PDB file of C-alpha atoms in Angstrom:
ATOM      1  CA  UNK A1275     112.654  80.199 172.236  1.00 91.00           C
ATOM      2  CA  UNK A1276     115.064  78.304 174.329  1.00 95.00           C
ATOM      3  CA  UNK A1277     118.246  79.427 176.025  1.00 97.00           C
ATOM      4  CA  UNK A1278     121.564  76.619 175.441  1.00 97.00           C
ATOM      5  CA  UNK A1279     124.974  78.073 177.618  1.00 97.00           C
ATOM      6  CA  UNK A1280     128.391  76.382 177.615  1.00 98.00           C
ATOM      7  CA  UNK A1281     130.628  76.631 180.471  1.00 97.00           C
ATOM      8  CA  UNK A1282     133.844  75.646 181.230  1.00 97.00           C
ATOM      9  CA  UNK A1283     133.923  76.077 184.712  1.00 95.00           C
ATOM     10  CA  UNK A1284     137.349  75.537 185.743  1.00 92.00           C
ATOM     11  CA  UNK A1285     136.380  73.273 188.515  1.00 87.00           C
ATOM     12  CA  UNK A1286     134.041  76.182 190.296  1.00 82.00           C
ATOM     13  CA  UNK A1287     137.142  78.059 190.943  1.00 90.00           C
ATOM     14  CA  UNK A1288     137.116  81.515 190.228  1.00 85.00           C
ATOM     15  CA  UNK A1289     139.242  84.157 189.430  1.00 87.00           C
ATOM     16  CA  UNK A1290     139.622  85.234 193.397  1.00 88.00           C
ATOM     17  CA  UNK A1291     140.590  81.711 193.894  1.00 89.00           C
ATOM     18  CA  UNK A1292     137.321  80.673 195.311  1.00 86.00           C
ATOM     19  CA  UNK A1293     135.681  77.640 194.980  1.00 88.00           C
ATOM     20  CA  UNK A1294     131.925  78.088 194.846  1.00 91.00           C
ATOM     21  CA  UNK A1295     129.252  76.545 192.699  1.00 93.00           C
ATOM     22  CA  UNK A1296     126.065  77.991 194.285  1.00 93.00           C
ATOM     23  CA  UNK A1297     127.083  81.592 192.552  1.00 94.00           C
ATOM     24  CA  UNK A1298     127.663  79.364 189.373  1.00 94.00           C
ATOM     25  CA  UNK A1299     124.181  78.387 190.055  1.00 94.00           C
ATOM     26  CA  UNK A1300     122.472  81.512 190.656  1.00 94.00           C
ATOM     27  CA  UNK A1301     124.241  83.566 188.055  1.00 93.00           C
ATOM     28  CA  UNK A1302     122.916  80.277 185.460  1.00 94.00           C
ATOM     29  CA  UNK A1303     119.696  80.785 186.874  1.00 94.00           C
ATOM     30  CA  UNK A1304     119.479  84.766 186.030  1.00 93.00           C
ATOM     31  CA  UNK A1305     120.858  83.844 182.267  1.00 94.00           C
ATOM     32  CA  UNK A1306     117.332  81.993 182.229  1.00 93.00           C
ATOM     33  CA  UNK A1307     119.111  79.224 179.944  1.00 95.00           C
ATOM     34  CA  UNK A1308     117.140  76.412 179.616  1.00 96.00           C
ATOM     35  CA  UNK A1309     120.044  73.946 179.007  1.00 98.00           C
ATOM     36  CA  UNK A1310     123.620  74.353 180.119  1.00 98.00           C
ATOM     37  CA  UNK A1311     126.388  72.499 179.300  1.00 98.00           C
ATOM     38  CA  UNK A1312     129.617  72.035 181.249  1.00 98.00           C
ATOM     39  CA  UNK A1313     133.141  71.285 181.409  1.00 98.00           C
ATOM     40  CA  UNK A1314     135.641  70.663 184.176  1.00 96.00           C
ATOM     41  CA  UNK A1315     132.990  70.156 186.292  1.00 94.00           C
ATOM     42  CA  UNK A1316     134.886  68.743 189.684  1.00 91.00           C
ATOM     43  CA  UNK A1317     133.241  67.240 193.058  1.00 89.00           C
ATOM     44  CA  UNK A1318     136.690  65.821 194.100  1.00 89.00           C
ATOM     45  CA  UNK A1319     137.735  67.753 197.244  1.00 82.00           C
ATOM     46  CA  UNK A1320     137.232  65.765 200.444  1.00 77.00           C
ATOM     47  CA  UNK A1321     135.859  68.591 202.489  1.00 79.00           C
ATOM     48  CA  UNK A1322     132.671  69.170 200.057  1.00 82.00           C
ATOM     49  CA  UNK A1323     129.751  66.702 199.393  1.00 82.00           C
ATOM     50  CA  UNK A1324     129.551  65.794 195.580  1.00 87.00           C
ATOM     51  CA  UNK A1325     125.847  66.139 196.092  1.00 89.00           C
ATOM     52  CA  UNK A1326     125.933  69.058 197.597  1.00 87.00           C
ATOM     53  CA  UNK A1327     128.345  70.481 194.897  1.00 90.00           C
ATOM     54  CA  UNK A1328     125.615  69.347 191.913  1.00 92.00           C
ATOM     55  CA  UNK A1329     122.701  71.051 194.369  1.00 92.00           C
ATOM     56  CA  UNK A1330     124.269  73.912 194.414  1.00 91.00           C
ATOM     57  CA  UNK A1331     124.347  74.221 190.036  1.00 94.00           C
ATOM     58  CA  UNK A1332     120.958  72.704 189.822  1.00 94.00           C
ATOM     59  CA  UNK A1333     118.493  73.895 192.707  1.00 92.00           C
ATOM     60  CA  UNK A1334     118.317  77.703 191.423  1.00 91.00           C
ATOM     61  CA  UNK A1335     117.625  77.278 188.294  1.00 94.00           C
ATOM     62  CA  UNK A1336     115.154  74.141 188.502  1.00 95.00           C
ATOM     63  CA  UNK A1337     117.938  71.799 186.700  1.00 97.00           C
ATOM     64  CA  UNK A1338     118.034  68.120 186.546  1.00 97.00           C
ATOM     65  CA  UNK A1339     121.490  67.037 186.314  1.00 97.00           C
ATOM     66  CA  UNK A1340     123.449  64.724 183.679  1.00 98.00           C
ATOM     67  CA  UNK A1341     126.673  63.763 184.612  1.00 97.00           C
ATOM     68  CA  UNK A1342     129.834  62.367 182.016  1.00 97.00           C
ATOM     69  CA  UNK A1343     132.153  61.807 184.181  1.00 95.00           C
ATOM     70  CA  UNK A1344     136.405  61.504 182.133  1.00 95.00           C
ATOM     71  CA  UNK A1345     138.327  60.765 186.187  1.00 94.00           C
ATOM     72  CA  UNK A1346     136.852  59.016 189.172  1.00 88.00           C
ATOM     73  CA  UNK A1347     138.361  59.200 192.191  1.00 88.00           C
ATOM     74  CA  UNK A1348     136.912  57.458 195.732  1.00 82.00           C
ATOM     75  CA  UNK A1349     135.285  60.966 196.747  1.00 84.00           C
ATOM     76  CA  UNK A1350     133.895  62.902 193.217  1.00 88.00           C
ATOM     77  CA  UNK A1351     134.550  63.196 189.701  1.00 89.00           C
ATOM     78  CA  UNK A1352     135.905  65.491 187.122  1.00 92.00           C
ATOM     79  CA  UNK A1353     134.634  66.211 183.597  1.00 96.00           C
ATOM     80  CA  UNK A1354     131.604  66.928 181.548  1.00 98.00           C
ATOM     81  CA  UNK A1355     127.885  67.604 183.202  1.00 98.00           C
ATOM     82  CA  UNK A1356     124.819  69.212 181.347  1.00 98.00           C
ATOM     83  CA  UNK A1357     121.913  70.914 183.234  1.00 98.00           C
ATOM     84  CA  UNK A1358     118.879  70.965 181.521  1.00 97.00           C
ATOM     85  CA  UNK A1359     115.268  72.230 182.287  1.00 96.00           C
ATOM     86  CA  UNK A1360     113.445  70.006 179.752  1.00 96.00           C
ATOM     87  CA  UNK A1361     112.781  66.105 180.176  1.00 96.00           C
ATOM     88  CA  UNK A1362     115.749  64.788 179.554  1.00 97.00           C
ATOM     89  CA  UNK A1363     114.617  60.899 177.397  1.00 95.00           C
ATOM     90  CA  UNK A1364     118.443  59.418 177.422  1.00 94.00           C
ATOM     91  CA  UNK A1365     121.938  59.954 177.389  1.00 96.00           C
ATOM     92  CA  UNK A1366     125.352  57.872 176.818  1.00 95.00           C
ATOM     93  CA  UNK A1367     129.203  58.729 176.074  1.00 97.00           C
ATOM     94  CA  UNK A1368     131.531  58.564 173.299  1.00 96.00           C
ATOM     95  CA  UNK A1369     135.140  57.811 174.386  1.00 96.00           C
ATOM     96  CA  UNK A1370     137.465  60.599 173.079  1.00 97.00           C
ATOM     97  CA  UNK A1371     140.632  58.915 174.781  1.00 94.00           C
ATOM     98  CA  UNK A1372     143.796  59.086 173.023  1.00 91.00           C
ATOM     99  CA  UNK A1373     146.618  57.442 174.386  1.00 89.00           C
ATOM    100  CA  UNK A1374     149.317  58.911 177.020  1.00 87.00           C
ATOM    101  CA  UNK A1375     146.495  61.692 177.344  1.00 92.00           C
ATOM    102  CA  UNK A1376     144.340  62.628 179.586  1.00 93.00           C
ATOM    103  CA  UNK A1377     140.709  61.002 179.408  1.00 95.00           C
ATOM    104  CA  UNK A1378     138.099  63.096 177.460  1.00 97.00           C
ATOM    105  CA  UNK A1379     134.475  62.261 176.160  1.00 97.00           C
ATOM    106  CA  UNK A1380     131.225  63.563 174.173  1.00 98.00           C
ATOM    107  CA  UNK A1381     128.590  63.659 176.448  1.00 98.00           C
ATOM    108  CA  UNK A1382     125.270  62.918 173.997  1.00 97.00           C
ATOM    109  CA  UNK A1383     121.828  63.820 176.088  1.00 97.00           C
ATOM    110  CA  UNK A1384     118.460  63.299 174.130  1.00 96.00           C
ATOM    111  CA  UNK A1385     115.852  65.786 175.440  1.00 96.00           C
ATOM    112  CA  UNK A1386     112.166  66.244 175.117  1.00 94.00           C
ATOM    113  CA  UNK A1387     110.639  69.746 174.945  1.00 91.00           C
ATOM    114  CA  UNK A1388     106.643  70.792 174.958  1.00 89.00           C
ATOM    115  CA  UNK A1389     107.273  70.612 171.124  1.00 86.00           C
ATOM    116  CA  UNK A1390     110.405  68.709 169.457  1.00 87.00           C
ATOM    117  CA  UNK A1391     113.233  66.278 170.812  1.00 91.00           C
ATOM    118  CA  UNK A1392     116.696  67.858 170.742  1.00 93.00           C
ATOM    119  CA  UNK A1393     119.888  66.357 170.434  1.00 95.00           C
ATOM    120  CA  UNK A1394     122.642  67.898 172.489  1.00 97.00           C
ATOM    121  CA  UNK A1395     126.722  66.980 172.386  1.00 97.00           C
ATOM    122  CA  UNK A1396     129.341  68.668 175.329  1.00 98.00           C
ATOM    123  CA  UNK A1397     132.465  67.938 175.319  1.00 98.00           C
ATOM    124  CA  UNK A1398     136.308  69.119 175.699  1.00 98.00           C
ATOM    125  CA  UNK A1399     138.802  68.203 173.612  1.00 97.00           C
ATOM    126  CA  UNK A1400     142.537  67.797 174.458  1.00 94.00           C
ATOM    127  CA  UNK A1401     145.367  70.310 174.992  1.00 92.00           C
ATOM    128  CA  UNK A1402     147.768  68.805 171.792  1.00 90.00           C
ATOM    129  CA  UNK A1403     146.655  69.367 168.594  1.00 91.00           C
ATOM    130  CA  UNK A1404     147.292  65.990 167.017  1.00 92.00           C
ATOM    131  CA  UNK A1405     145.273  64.466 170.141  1.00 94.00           C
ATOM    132  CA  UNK A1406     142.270  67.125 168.753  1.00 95.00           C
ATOM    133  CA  UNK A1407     142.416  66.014 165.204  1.00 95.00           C
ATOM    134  CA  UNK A1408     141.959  62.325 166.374  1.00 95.00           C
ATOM    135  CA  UNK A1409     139.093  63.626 168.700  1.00 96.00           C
ATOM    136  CA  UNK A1410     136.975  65.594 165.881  1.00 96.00           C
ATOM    137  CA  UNK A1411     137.490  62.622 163.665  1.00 96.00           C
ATOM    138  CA  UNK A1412     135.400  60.879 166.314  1.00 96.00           C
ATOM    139  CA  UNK A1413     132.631  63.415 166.910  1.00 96.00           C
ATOM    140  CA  UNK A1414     132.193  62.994 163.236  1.00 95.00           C
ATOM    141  CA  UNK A1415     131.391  59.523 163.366  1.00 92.00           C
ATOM    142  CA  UNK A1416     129.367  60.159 166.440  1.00 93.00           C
ATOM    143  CA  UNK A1417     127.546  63.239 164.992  1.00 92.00           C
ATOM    144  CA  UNK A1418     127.074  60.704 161.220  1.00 89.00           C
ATOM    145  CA  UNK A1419     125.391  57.795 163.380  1.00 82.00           C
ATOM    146  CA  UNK A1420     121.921  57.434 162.139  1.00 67.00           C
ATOM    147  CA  UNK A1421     121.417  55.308 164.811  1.00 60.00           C
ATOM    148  CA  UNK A1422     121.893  57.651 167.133  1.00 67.00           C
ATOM    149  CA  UNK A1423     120.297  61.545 165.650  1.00 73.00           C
ATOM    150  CA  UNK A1424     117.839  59.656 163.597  1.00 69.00           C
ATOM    151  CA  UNK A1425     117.911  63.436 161.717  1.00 78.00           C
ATOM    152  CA  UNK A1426     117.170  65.180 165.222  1.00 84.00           C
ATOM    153  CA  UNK A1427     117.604  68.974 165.927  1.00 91.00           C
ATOM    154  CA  UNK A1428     120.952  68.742 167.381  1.00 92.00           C
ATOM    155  CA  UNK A1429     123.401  70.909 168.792  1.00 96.00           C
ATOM    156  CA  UNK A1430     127.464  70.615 169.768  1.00 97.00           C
ATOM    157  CA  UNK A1431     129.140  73.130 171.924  1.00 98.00           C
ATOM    158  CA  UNK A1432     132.211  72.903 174.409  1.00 98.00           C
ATOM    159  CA  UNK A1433     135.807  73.480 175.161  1.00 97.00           C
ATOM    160  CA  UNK A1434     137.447  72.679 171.963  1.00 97.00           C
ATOM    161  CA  UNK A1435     141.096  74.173 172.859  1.00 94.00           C
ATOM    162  CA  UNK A1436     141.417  75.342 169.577  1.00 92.00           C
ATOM    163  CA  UNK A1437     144.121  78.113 170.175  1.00 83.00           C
ATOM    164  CA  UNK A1438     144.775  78.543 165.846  1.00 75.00           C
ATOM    165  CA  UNK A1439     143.334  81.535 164.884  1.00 70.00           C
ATOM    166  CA  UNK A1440     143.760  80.305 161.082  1.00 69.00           C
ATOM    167  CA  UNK A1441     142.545  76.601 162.049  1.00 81.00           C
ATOM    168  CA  UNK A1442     140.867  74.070 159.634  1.00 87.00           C
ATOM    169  CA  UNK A1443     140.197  71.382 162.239  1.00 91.00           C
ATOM    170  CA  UNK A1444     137.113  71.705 162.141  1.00 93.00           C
ATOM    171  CA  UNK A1445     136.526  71.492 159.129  1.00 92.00           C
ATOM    172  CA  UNK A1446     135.157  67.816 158.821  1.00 92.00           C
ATOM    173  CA  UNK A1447     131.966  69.206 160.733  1.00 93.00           C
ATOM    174  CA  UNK A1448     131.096  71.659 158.010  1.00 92.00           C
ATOM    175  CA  UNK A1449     128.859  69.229 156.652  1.00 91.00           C
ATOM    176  CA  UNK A1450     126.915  68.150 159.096  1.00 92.00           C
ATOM    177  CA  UNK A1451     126.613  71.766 161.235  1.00 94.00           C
ATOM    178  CA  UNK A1452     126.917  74.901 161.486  1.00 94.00           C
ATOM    179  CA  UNK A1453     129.425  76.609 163.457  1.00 95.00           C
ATOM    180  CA  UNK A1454     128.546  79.874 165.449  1.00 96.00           C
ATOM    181  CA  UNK A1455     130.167  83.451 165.613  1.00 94.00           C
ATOM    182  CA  UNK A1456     130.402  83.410 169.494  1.00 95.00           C
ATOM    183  CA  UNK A1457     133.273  85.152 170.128  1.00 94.00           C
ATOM    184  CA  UNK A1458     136.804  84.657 171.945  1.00 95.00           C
ATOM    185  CA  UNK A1459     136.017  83.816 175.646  1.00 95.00           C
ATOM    186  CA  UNK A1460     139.296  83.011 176.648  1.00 94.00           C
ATOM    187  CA  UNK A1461     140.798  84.230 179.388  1.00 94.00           C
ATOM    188  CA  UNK A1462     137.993  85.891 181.438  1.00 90.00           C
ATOM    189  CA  UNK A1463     139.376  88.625 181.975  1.00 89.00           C
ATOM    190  CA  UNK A1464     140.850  89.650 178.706  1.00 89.00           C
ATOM    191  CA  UNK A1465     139.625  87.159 176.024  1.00 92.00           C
ATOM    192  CA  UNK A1466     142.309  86.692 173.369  1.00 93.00           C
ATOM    193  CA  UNK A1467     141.117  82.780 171.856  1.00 94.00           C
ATOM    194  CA  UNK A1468     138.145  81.507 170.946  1.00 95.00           C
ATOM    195  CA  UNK A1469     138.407  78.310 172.960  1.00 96.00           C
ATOM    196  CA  UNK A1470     134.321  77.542 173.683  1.00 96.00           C
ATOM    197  CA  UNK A1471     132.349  77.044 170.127  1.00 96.00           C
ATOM    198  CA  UNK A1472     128.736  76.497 169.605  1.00 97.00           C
ATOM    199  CA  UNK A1473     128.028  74.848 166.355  1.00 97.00           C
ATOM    200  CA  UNK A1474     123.850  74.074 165.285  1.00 95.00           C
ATOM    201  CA  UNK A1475     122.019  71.550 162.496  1.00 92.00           C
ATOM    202  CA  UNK A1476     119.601  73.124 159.916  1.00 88.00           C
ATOM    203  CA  UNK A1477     117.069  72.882 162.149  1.00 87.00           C
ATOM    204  CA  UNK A1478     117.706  74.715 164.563  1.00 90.00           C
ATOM    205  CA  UNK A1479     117.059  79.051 163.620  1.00 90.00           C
ATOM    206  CA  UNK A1480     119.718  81.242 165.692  1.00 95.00           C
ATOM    207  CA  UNK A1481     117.941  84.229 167.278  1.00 95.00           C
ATOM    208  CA  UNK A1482     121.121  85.191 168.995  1.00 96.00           C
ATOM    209  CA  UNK A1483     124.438  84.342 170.263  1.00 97.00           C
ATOM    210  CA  UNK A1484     127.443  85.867 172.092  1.00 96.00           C
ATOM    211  CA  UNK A1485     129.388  85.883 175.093  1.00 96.00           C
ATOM    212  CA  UNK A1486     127.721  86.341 178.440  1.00 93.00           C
ATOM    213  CA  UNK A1487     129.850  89.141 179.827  1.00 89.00           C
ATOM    214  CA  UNK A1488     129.370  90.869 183.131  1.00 85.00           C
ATOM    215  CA  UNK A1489     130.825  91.195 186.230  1.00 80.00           C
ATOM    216  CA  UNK A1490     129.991  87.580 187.517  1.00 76.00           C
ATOM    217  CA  UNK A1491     130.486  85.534 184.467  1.00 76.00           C
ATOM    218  CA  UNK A1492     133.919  86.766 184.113  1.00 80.00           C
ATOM    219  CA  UNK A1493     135.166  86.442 187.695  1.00 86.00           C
ATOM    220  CA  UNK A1494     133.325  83.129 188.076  1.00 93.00           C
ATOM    221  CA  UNK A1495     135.872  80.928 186.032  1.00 93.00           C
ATOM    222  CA  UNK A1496     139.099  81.534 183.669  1.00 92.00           C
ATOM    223  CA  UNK A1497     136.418  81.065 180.615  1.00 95.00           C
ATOM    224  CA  UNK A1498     133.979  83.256 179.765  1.00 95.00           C
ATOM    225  CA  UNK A1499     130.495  81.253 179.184  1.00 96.00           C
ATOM    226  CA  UNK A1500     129.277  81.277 175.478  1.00 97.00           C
ATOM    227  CA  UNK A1501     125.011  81.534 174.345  1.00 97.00           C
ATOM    228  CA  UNK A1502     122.859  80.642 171.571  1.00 98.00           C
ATOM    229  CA  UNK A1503     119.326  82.176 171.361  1.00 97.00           C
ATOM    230  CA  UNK A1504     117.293  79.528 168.872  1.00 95.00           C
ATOM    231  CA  UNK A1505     113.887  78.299 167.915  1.00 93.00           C
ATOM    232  CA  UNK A1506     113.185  74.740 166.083  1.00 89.00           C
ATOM    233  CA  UNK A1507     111.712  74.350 162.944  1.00 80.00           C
ATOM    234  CA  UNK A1508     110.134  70.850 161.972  1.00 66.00           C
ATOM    235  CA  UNK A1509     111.620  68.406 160.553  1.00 56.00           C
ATOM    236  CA  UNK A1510     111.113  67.883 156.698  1.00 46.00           C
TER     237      UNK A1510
END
């Protein structure tokens, strides 16, 4: 069984207005997930080391790190990371940019487990809703490249700022996966919207999934993080 978690982390600033991965880290670590995927991660404050700030997420729980950076500045960089405890083969990123808007991106990371290569796609999507539906039309295209899945277990999960409880924008994706009952992790402290969506190919068996909601994970960051539970079946 393996363990995915998606995070948006709200650049390591919690609810108490503290900025502090290494309890990110540790509280990743005790979810046992073996990959994690993350938005608004942010190393750009002058008074912290960007290293330090990825050490912090990754030394607990045994991660190597995978950066897709949207903003560069001369210190750090803001956007998408994933953590992963697996062999990680590859990884590239689709530009989600739509214009007057701020930068966004799929992050695509090809891993290698003891027993099948997964396909995993992290990303955030825009705050408009026109920007969104030109963003989904591209993680169609991206998620239809045979190029690129070559029919691998694969996985998508993020911020998708999808605030519409009645939405169809996602509904291009019904093909090609299948979207998760998760539940509304948005705000942390009283989720109302189901901002952070998990969706899975055919290959990929759901043992469980849900909100991880204690103490920590909701004082940790605005967003409550979201989990799928799953095993991987051959391909046929």
């Amino acid at each position: 069984m393996y363990r995915l978690v998606s995070y948006n982390l709200h650049s390591g600033v919690g609810r108490d207005g503290v900025q502090d991965y290494h309890r990110i880290g540790h509280m990743l670590a005790e979810k046992n997930a073996d990959f994690v995927l993350l938005q608004e991660m942010d190393t750009r404050a002058s008074e912290r080391n960007t290293q330090s700030d990825i050490d912090a997420l990754c030394q607990p729980g045994g991660y190597t790190f995978v950066p897709a950076a949207t903003q560069v500045t001369s210190h750090g960089w803001f956007g998408n990371a994933l953590l992963s405890r697996h062999t990680v083969i590859r990884d590239d990123v689709v530009t989600l940019n739509v214009a007057d808007r701020e930068p966004r991106n799929l992050q695509r990371v090809w891993v290698e487990t003891p027993h099948h290569s997964l396909l995993l796609h992290n990303t955030h999507l825009g705050l408009s809703r026109k920007e969104r539906r030109q963003q989904v039309k591209l993680i169609q295209s991206a998620l239809e490249d045979g190029t690129a899945n070559a029919d691998l277990p694969a996985m998508l999960a993020g911020d998708l700022n999808e605030w519409w409880y009645l939405s169809n924008l996602f509904a291009r994706l019904k093909p090609i996966m299948h979207q998760l009952d998760t539940g509304l992790s948005f705000p942390s402290q009283f989720p109302v919207f189901k901002l952070d969506r998990v969706w899975v190919t055919q290959h990929c068996q759901i043992l469980n999934c849900g909100l991880i909601k204690d103490p920590a994970s909701s004082h940790f960051s605005d967003h409550l993080p979201v989990f799928a539970d799953f095993v991987i079946h051959d391909r046929r």
